[in-house]
PDB file of C-alpha atoms in Angstrom:
ATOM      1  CA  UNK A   9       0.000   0.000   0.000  1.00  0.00           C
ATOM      2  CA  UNK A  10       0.821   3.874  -0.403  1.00  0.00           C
ATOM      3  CA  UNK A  11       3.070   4.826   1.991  1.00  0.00           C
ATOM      4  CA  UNK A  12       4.026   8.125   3.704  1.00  0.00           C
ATOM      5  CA  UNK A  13       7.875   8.688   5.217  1.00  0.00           C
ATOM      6  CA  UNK A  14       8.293  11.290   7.658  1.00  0.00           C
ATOM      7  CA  UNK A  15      11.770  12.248   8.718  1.00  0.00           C
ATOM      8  CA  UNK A  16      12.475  12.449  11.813  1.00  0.00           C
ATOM      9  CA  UNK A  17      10.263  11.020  14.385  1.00  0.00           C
ATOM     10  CA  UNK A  18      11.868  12.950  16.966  1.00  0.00           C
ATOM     11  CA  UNK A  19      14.113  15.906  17.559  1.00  0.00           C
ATOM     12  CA  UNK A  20      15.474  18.282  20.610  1.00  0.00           C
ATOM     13  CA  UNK A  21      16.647  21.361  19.266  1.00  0.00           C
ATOM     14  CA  UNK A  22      17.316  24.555  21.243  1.00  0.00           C
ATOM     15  CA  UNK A  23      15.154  28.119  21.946  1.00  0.00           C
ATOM     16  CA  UNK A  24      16.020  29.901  18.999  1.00  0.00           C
ATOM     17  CA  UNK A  25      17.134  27.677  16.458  1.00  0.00           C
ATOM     18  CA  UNK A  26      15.269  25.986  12.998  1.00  0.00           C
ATOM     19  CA  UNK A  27      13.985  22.671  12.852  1.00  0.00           C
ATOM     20  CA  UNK A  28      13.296  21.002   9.554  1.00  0.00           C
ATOM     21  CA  UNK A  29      11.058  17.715   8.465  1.00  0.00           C
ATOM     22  CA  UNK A  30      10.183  15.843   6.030  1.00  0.00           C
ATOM     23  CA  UNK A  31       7.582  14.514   4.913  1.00  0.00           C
ATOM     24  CA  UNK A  32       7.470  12.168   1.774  1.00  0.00           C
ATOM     25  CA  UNK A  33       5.465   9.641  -0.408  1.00  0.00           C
ATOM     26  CA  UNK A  34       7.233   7.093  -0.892  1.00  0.00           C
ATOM     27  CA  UNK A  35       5.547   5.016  -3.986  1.00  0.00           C
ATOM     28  CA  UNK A  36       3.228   7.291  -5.212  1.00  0.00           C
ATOM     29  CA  UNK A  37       2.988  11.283  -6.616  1.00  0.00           C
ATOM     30  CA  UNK A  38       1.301  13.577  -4.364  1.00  0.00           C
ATOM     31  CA  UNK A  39       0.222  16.736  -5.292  1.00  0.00           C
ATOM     32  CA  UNK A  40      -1.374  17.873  -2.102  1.00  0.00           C
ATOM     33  CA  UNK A  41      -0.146  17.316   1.434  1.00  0.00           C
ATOM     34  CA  UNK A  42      -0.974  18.665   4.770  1.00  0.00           C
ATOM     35  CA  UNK A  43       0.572  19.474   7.867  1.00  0.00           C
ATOM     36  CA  UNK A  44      -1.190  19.200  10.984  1.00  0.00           C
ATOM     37  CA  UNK A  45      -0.227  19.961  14.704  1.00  0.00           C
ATOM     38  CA  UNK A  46      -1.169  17.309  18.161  1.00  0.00           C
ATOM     39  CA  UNK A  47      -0.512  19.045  21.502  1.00  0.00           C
ATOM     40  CA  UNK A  48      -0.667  16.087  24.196  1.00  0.00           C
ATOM     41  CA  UNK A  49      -4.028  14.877  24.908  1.00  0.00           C
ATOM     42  CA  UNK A  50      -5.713  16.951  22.160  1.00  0.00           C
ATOM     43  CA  UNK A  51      -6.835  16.438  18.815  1.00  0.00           C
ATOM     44  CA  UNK A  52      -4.882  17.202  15.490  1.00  0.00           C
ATOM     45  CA  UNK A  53      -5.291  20.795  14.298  1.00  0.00           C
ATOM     46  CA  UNK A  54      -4.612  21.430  10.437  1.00  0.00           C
ATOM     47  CA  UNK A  55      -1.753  23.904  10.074  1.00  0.00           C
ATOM     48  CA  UNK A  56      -1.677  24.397   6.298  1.00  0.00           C
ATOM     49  CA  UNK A  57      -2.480  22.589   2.857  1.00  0.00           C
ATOM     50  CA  UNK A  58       0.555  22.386   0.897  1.00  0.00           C
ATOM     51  CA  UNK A  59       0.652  22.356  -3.099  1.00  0.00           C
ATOM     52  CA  UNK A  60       3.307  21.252  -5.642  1.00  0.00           C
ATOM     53  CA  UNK A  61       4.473  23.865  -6.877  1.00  0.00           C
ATOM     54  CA  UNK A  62       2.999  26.887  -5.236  1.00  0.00           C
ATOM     55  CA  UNK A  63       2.446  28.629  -1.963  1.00  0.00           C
ATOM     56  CA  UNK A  64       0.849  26.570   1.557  1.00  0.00           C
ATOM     57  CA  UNK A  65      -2.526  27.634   2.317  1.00  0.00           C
ATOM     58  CA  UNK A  66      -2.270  28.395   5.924  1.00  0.00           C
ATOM     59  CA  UNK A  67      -5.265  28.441   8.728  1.00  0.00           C
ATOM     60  CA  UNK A  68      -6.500  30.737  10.398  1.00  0.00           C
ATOM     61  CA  UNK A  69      -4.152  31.523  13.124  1.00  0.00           C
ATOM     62  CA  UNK A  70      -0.838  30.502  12.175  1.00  0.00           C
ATOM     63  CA  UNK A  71       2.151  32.075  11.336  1.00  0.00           C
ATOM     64  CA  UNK A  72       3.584  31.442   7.690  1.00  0.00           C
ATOM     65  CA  UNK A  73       6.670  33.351   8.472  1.00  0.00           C
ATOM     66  CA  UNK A  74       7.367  31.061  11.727  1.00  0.00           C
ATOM     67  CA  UNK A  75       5.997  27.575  10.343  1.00  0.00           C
ATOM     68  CA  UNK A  76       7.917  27.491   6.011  1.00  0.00           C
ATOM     69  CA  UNK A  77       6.190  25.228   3.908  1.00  0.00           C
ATOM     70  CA  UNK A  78       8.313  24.079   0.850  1.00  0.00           C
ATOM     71  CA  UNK A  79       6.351  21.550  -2.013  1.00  0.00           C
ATOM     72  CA  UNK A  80       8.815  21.356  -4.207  1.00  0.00           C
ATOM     73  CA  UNK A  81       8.624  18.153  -5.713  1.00  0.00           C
ATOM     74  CA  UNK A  82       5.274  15.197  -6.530  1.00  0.00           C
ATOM     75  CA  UNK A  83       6.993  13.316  -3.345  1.00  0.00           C
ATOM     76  CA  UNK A  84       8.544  16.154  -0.860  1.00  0.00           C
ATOM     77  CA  UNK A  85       6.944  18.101   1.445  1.00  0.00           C
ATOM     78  CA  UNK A  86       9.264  19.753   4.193  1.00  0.00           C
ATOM     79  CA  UNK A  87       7.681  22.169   7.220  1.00  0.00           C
ATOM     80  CA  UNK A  88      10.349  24.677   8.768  1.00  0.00           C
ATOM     81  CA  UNK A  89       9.669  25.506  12.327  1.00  0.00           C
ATOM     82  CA  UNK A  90      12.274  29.243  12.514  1.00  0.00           C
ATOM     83  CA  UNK A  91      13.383  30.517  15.575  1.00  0.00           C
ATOM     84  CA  UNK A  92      11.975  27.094  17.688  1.00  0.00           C
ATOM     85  CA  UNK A  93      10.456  28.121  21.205  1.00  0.00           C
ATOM     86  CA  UNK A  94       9.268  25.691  24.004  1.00  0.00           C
ATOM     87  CA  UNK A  95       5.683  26.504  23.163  1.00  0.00           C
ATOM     88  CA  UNK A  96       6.340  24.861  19.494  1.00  0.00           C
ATOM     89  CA  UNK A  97       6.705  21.639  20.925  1.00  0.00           C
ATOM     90  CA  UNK A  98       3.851  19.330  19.848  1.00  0.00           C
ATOM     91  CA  UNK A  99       3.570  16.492  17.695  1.00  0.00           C
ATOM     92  CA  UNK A 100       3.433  17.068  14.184  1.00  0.00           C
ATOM     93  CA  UNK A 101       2.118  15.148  11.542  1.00  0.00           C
ATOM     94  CA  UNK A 102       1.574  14.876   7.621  1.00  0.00           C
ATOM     95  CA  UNK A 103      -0.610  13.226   5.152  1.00  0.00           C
ATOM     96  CA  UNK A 104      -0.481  13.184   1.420  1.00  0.00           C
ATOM     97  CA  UNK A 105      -3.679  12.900  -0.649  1.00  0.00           C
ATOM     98  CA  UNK A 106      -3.174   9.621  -2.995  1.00  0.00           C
ATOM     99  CA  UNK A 107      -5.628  11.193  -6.165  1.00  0.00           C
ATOM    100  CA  UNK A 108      -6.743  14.091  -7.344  1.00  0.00           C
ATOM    101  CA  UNK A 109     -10.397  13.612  -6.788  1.00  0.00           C
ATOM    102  CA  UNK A 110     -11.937  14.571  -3.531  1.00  0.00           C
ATOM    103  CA  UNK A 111     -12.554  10.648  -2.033  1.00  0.00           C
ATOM    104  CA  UNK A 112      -8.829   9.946  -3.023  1.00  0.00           C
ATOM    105  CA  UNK A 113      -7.379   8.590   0.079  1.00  0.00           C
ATOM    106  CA  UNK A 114      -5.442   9.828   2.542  1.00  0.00           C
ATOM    107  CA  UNK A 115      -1.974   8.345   3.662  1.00  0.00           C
ATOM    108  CA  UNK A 116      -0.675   9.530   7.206  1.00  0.00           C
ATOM    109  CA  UNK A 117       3.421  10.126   7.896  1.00  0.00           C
ATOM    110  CA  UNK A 118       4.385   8.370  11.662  1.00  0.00           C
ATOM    111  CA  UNK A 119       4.640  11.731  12.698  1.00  0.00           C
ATOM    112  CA  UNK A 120       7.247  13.960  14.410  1.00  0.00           C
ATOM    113  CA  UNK A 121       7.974  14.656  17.998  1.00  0.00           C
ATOM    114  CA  UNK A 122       9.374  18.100  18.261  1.00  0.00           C
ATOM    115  CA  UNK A 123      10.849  19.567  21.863  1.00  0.00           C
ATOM    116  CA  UNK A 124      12.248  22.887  21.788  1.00  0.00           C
ATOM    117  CA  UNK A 125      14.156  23.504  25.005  1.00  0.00           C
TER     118      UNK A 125
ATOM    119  CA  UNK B  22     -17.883  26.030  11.116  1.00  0.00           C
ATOM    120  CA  UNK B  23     -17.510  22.111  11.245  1.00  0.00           C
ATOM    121  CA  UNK B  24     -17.347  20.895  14.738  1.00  0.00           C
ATOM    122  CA  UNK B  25     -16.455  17.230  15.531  1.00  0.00           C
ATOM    123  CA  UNK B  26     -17.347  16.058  19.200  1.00  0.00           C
ATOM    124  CA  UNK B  27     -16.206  12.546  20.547  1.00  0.00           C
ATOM    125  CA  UNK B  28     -18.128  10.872  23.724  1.00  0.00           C
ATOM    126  CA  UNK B  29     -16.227   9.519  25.619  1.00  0.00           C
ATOM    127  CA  UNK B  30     -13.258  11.532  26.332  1.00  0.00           C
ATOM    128  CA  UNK B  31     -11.757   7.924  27.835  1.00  0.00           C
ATOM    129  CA  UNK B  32     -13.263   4.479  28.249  1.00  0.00           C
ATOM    130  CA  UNK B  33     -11.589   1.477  30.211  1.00  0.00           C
ATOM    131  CA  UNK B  34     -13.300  -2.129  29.441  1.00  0.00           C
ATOM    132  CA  UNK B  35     -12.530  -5.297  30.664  1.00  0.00           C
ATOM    133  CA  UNK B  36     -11.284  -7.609  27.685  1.00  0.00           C
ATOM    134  CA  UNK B  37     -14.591  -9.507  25.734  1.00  0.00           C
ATOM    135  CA  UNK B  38     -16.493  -6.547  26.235  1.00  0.00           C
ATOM    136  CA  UNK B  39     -18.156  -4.858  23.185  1.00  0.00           C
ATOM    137  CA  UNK B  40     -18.095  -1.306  23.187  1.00  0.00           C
ATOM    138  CA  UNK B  41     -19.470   1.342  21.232  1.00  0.00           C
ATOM    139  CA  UNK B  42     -17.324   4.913  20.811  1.00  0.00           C
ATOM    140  CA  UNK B  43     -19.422   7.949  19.301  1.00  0.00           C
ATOM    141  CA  UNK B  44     -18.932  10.756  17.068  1.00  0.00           C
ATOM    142  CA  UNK B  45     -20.885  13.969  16.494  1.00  0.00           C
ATOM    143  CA  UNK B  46     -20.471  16.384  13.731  1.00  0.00           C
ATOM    144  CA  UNK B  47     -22.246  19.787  13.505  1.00  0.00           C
ATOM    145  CA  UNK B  48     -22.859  20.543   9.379  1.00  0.00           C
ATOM    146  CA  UNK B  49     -23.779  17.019   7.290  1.00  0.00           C
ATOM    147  CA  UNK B  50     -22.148  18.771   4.373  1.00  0.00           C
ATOM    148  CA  UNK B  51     -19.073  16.245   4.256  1.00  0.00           C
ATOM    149  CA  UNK B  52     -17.681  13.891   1.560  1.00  0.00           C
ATOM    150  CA  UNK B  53     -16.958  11.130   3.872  1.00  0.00           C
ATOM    151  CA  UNK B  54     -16.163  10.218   7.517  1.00  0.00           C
ATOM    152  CA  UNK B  55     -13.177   8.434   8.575  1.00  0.00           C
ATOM    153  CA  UNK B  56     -12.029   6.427  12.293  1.00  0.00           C
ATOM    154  CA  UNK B  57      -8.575   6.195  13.234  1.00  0.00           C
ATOM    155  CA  UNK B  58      -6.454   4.614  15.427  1.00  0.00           C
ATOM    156  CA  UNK B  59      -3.014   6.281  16.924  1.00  0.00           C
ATOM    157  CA  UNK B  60      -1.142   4.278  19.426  1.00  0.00           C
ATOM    158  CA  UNK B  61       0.880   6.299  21.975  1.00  0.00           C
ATOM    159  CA  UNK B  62       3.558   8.880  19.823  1.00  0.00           C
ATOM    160  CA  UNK B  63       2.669   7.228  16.990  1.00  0.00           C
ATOM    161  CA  UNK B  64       0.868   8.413  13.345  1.00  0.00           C
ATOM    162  CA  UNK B  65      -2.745   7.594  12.430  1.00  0.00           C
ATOM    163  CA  UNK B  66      -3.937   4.161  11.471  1.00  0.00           C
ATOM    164  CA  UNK B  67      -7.324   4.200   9.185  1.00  0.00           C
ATOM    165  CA  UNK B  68      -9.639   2.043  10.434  1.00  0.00           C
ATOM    166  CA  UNK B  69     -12.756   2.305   8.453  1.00  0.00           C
ATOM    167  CA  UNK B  70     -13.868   5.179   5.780  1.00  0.00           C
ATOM    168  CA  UNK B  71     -17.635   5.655   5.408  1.00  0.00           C
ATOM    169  CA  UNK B  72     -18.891   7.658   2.461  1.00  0.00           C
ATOM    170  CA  UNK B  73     -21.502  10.311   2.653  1.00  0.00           C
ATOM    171  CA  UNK B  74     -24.186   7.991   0.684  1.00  0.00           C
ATOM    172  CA  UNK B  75     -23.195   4.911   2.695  1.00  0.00           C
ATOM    173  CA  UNK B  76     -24.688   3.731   6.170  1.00  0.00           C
ATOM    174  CA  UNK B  77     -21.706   1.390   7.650  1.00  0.00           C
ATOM    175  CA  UNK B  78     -18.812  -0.184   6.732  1.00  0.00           C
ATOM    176  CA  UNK B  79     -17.310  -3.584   8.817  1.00  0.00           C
ATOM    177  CA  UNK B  80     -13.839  -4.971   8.852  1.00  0.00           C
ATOM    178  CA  UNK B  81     -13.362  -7.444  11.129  1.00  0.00           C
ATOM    179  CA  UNK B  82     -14.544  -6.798  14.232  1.00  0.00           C
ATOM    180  CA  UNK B  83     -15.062  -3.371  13.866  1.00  0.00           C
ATOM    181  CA  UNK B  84     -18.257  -2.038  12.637  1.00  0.00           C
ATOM    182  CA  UNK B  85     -18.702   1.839  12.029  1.00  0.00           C
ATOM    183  CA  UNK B  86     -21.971   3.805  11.410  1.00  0.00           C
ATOM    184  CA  UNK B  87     -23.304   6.832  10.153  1.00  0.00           C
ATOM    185  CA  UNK B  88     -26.315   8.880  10.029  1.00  0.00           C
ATOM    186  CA  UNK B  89     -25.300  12.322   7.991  1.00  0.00           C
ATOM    187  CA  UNK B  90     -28.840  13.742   8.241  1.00  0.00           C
ATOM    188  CA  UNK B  91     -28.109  13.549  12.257  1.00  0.00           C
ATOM    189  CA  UNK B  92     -24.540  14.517  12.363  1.00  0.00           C
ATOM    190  CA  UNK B  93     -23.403  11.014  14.001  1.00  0.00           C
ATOM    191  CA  UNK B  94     -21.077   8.128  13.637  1.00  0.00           C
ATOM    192  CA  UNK B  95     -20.863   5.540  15.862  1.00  0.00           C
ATOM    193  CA  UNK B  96     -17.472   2.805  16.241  1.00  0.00           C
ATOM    194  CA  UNK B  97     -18.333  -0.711  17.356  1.00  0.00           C
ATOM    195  CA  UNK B  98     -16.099  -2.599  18.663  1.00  0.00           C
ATOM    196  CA  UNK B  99     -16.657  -6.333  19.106  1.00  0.00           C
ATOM    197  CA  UNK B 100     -15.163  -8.872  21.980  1.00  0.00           C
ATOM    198  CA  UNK B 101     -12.599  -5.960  22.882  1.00  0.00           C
ATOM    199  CA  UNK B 102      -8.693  -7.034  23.259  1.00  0.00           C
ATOM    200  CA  UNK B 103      -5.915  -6.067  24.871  1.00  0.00           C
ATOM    201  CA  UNK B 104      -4.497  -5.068  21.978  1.00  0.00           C
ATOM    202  CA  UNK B 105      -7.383  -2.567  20.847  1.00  0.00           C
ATOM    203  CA  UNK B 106      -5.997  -0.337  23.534  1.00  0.00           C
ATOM    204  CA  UNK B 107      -5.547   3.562  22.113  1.00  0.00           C
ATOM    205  CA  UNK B 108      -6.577   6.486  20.852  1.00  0.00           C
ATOM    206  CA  UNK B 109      -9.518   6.419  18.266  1.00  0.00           C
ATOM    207  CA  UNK B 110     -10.056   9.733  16.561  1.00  0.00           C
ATOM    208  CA  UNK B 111     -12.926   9.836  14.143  1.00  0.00           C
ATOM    209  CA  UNK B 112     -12.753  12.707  10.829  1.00  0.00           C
ATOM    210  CA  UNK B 113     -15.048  14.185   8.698  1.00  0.00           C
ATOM    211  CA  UNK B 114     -13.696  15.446   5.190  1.00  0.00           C
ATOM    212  CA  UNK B 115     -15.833  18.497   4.566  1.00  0.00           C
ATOM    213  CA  UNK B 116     -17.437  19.694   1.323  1.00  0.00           C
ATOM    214  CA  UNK B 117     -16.034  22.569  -0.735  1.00  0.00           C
ATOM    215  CA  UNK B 118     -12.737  22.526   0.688  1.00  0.00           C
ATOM    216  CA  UNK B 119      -9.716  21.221  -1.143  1.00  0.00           C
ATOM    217  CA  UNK B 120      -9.688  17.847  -1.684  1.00  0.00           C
ATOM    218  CA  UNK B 121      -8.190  16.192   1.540  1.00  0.00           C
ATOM    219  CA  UNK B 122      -8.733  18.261   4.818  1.00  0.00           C
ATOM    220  CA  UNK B 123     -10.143  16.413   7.561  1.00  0.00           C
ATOM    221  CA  UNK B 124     -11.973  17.833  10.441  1.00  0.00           C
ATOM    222  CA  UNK B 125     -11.057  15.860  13.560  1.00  0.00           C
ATOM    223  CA  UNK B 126     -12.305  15.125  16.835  1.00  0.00           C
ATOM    224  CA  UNK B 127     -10.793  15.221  20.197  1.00  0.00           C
ATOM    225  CA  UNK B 128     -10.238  11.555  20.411  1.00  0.00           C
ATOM    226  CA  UNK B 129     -11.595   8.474  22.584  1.00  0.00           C
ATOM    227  CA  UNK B 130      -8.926   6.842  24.641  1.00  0.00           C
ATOM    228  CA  UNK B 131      -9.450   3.136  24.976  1.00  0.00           C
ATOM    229  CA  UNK B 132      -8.136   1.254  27.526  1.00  0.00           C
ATOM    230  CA  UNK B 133      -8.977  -2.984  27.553  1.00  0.00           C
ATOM    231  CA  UNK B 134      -8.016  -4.476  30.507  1.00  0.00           C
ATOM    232  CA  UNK B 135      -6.823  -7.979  30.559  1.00  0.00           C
TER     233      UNK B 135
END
């Protein structure tokens, strides 16, 4: 089955510094991907909608200059967390629609545990 | 806005039980509906996917449920293991968004005691 890589499944980086991961398909082309966000306990919250080839859509609410989206290839999505603080730590996870049409399914990365101390 | 509510918050069953965990969404204007399962720092497992025209879907010993017109999905799980313990988040895919985003609940924590 379609399968989603995300690189790395954890990371400790310092206050202040840039964390970057990956997200990729690994056997099929994906035009869309998303990014979403888990704080402990909680539910995920979509972050942004990213698109080969063109700018993230971003939700309400979060900062495009603090959370760089980059879809530059069918099977690369990478999310940039700049200038890392404590409060950034969370749980972040991507998906990768398999199709263009809108009951194409959806294939989940593992998912990347982020603390920022 | 799309809401998605899930009741219980956390459920702990001895093992053989059947249980049932429930879902409520707030506009029936949705492509599909989805259950998941996510073990403990771990990604999303799906479970079942029921589309907007369907009533249920079953795999194994999982059955899920939906009633659009009422804004409610229903997971039933049969002769509960051990093993069925974690977090079961259920997703609704809304209409006229871009293909893809899901709408997700706060999660049922299942706990099967042996």
């Amino acid at each position: 089955g379609a399968v989603v890589s995300q690189h790395p499944s954890w990371v400790i980086c310092k206050s202040g510094t840039s964390v970057k991961i990956e997200c990729r398909s690994l056997d099929f082309q994906a035009t869309t991907m998303f990014w979403y966000r888990q704080f402990p306990k909680q539910s995920l919250m979509l972050m942004a909608t990213s698109n080969e080839g063109s700018k993230a859509t971003y939700e309400q609410g979060v900062e495009k200059d603090k959370f760089l989206i980059n879809h530059a290839s069918l099977t690369l999505s990478t999310l940039t967390v700049t200038s890392a603080h404590p409060e950034d730590s969370s749980f972040y996870i991507c998906s990768a629609l398999g199709g263009a049409g809108v009951n194409s399914p959806l294939h989940f990365g593992n998912g990347t545990r982020l603390t920022v101390t | 806005k799309q809401e998605v509510t899930q009741i219980p918050a956390a459920l702990s069953v001895p093992e053989g039980e059947n249980l049932v965990l429930n879902c409520s969404f707030t506009d029936s204007a949705i492509y599909n509906l989805q259950w998941f399962r996510q073990d403990p720092g771990k990604g999303l497992t799906s479970l079942l996917l029921i589309q907007s025209s369907q009533r249920e879907q079953t795999s194994g010993r999982l059955n899920a449920s939906l009633d659009k017109s009422s804004g409610r999905s229903t997971l039933y799980i049969a002769a509960s293991q051990p093993g069925d313990s974690a977090t079961y988040l259920c997703a609704v895919r809304p209409l006229g968004n871009q293909g893809g985003k899901l709408i997700f609940g706060q999660g049922t924590e299942l706990s099967v005691k042996p």
